[in-house]
mmCIF file of C-alpha atoms in Angstrom:
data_model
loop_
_atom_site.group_PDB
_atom_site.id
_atom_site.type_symbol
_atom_site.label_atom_id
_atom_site.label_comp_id
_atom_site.label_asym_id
_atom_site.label_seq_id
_atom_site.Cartn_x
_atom_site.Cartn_y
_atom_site.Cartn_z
ATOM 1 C CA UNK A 17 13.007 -9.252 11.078
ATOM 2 C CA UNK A 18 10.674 -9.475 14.627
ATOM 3 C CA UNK A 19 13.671 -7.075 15.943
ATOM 4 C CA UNK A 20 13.405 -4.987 13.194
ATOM 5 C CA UNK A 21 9.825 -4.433 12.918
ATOM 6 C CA UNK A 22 9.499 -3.927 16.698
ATOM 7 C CA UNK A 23 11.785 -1.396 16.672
ATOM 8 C CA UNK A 24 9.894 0.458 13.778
ATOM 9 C CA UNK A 25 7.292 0.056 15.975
ATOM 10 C CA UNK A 26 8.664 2.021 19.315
ATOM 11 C CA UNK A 27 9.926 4.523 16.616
ATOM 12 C CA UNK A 28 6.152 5.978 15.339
ATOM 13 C CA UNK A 29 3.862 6.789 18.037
ATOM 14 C CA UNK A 30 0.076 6.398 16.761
ATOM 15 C CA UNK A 31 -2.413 8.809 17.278
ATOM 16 C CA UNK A 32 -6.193 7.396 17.385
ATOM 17 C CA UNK A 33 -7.382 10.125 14.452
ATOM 18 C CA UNK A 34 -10.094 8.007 12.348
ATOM 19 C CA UNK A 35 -11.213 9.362 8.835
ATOM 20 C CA UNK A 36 -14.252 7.638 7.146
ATOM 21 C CA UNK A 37 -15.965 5.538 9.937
ATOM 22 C CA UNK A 38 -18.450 2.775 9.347
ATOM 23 C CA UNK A 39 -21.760 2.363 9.374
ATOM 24 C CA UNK A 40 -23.784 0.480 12.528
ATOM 25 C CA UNK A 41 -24.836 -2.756 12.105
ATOM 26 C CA UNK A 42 -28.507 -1.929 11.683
ATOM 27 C CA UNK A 43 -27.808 0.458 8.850
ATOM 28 C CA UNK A 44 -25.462 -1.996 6.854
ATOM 29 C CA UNK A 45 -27.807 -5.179 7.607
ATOM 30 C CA UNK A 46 -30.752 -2.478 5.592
ATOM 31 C CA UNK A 47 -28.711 -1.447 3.201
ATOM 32 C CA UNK A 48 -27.507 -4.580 1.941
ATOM 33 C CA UNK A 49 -31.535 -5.935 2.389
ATOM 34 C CA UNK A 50 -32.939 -2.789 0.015
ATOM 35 C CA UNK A 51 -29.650 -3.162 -2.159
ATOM 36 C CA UNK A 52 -30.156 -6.659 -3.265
ATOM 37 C CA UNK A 53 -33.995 -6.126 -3.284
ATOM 38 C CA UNK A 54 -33.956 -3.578 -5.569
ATOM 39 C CA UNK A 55 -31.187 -5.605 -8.066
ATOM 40 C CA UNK A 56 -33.527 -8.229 -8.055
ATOM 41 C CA UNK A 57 -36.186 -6.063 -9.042
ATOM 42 C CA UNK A 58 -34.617 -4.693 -11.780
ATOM 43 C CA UNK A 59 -33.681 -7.974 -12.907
ATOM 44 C CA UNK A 60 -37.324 -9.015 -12.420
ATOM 45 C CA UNK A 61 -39.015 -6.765 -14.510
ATOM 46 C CA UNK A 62 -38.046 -8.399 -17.168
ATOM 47 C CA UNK A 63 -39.613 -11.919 -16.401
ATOM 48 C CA UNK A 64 -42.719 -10.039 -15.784
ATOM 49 C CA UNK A 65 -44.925 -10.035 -19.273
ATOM 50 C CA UNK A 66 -46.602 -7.197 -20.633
ATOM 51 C CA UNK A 67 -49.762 -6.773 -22.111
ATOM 52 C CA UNK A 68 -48.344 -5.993 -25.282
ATOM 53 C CA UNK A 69 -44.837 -5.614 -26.358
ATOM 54 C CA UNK A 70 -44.772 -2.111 -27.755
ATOM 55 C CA UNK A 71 -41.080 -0.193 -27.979
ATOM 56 C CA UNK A 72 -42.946 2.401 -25.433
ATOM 57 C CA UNK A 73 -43.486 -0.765 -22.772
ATOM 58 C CA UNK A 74 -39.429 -1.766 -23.726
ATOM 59 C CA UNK A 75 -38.063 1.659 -22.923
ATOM 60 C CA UNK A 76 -39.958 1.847 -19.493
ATOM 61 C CA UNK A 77 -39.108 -1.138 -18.640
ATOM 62 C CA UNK A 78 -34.950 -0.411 -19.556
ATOM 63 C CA UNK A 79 -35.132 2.465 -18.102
ATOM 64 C CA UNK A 80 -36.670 1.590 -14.572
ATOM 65 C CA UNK A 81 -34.401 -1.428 -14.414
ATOM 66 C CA UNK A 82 -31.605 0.897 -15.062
ATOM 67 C CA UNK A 83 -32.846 3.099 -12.499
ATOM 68 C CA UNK A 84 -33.281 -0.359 -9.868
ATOM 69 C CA UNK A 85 -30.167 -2.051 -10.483
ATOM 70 C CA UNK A 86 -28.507 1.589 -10.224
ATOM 71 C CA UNK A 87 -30.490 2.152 -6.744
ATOM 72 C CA UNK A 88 -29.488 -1.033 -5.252
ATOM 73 C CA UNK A 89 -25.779 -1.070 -6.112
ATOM 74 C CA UNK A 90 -25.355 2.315 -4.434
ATOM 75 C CA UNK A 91 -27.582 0.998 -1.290
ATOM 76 C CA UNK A 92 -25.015 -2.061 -0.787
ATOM 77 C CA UNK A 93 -22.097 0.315 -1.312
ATOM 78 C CA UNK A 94 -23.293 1.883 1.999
ATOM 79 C CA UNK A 95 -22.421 -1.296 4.037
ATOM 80 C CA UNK A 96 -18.912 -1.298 2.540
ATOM 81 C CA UNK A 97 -16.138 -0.166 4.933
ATOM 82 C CA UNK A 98 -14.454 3.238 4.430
ATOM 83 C CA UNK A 99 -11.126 3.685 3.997
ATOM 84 C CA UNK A 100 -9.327 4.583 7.791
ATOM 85 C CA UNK A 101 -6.534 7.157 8.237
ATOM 86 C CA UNK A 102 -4.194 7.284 10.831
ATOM 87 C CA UNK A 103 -1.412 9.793 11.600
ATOM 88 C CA UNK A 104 1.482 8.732 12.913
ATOM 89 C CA UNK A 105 4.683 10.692 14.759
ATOM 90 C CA UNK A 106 8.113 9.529 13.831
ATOM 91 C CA UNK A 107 10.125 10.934 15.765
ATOM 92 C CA UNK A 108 13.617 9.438 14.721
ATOM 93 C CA UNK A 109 13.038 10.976 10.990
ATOM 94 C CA UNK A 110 10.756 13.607 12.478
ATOM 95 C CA UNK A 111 7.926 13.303 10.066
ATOM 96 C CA UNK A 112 4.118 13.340 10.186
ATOM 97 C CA UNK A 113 2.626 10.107 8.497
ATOM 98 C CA UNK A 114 -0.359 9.722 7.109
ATOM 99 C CA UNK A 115 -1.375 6.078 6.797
ATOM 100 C CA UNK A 116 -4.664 4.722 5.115
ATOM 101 C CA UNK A 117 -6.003 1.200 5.687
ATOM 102 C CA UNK A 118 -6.088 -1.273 2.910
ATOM 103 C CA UNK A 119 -7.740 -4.336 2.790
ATOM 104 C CA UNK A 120 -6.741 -7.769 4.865
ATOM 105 C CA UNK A 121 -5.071 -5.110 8.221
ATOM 106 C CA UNK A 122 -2.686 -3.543 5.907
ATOM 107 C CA UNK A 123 -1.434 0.345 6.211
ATOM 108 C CA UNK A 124 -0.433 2.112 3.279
ATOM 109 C CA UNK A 125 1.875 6.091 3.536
ATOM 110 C CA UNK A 126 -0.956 8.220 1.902
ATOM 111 C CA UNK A 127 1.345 11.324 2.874
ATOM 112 C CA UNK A 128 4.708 12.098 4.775
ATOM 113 C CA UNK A 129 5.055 15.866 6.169
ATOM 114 C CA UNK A 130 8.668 16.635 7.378
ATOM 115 C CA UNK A 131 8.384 18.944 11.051
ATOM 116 C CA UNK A 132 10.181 21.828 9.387
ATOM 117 C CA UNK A 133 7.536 22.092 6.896
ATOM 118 C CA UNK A 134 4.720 22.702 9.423
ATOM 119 C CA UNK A 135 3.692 25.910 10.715
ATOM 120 C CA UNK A 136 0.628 25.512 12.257
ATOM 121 C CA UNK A 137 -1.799 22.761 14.132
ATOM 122 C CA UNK A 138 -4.992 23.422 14.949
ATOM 123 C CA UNK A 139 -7.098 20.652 16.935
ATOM 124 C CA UNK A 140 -10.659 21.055 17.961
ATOM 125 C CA UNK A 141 -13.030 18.241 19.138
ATOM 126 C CA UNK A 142 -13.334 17.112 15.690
ATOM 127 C CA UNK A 143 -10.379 17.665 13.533
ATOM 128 C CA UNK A 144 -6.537 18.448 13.531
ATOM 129 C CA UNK A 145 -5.634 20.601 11.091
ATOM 130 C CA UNK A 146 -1.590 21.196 9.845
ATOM 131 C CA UNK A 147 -1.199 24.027 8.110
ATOM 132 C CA UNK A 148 2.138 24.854 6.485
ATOM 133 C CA UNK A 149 4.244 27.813 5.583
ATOM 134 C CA UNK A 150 2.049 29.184 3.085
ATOM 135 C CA UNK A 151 -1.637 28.825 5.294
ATOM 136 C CA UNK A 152 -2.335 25.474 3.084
ATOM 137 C CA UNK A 153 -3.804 22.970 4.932
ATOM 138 C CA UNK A 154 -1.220 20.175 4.429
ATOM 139 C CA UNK A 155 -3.359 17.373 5.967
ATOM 140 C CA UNK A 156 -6.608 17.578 8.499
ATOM 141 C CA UNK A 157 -8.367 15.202 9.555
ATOM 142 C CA UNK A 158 -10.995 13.708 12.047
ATOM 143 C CA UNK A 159 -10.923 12.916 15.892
ATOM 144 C CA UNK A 160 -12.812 9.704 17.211
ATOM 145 C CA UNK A 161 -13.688 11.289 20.678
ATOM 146 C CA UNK A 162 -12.102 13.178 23.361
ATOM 147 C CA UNK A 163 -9.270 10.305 23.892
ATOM 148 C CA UNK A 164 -7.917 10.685 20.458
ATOM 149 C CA UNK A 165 -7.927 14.572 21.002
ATOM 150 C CA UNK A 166 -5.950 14.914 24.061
ATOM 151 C CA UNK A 167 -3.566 11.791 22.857
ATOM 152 C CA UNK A 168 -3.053 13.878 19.501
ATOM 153 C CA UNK A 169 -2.276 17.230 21.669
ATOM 154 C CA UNK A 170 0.135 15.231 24.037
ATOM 155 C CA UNK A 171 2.147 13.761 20.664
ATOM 156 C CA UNK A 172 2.271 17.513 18.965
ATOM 157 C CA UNK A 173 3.699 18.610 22.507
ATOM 158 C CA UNK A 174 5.930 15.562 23.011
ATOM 159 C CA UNK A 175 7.465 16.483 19.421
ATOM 160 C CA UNK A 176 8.096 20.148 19.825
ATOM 161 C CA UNK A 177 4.831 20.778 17.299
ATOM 162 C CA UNK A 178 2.574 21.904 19.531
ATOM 163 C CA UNK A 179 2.527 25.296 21.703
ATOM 164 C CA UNK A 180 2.404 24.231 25.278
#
């Protein structure tokens, strides 16, 4: 199996191309602050007691804790990790792979594109684009830096995809 999975290994060639990167530290450590502060809040309005409990006082008080709870789950959802996607060259069945990260380090084929169904890449600083036959954009996705650009150009020209 070590043989076998090494060898799958020299057979795809990985290009650095990153789709969905995280947050820094500061802005997940704030998020997650604000996120739970405002749940708690929500919740909280309801220990507070009115004045008088009219159904006017009831429905402001649903609705803002609606409105809290809703607030603070989408601020902790900001410190959660993206989904990554990779592409990777396989040269032996000469296909494209598109790989997504799941959770615990494990890689999941989003997409496979064959090499005679491409017809065009474009890469810029920011994105590699493959078209196929019909000017669809089969897959495109985003570089993480300069090193991930030139690595994906040397690949595309290592596997016949790229113009020289």
């Amino acid at each position: 199996m070590i043989a076998l999975s090494s060898f799958m290994e020299e057979a795809r060639s990985r290009v650095a191309t990153v789709e969905g990167k995280g947050q820094p530290f500061g802005i997940k450590a704030a998020s997650v602050f604000f996120g739970f502060a405002f749940i708690w809040a929500g919740v909280g309005l309801w220990l507070v007691p009115g004045l008088e409990m009219t159904s006017y006082v009831m429905l402001a008080k649903m609705g803002l804790s609606i409105l809290l709870v809703t607030a603070g789950v989408g601020m902790t959802q900001i410190a959660t990790d993206k989904p990554r996607k990779e592409l990777h060259f396989d040269a032996r069945n000469r296909q494209l792979l598109v790989l997504e990260s799941l959770p615990r380090q494990r890689m999941q084929v989003v997409q496979t594109i064959n090499y005679e169904e491409i017809f065009r890449v474009d890469v810029s600083d920011t994105l590699l684009e493959v078209s196929g036959e019909n000017g669809g954009v089969l897959v495109a996705l985003d570089l993480d830096g300069e090193h991930a650009r030139l690595d994906a150009v040397a690949q595309l020209r290592s596997q016949a995809i790229f113009p020289c």
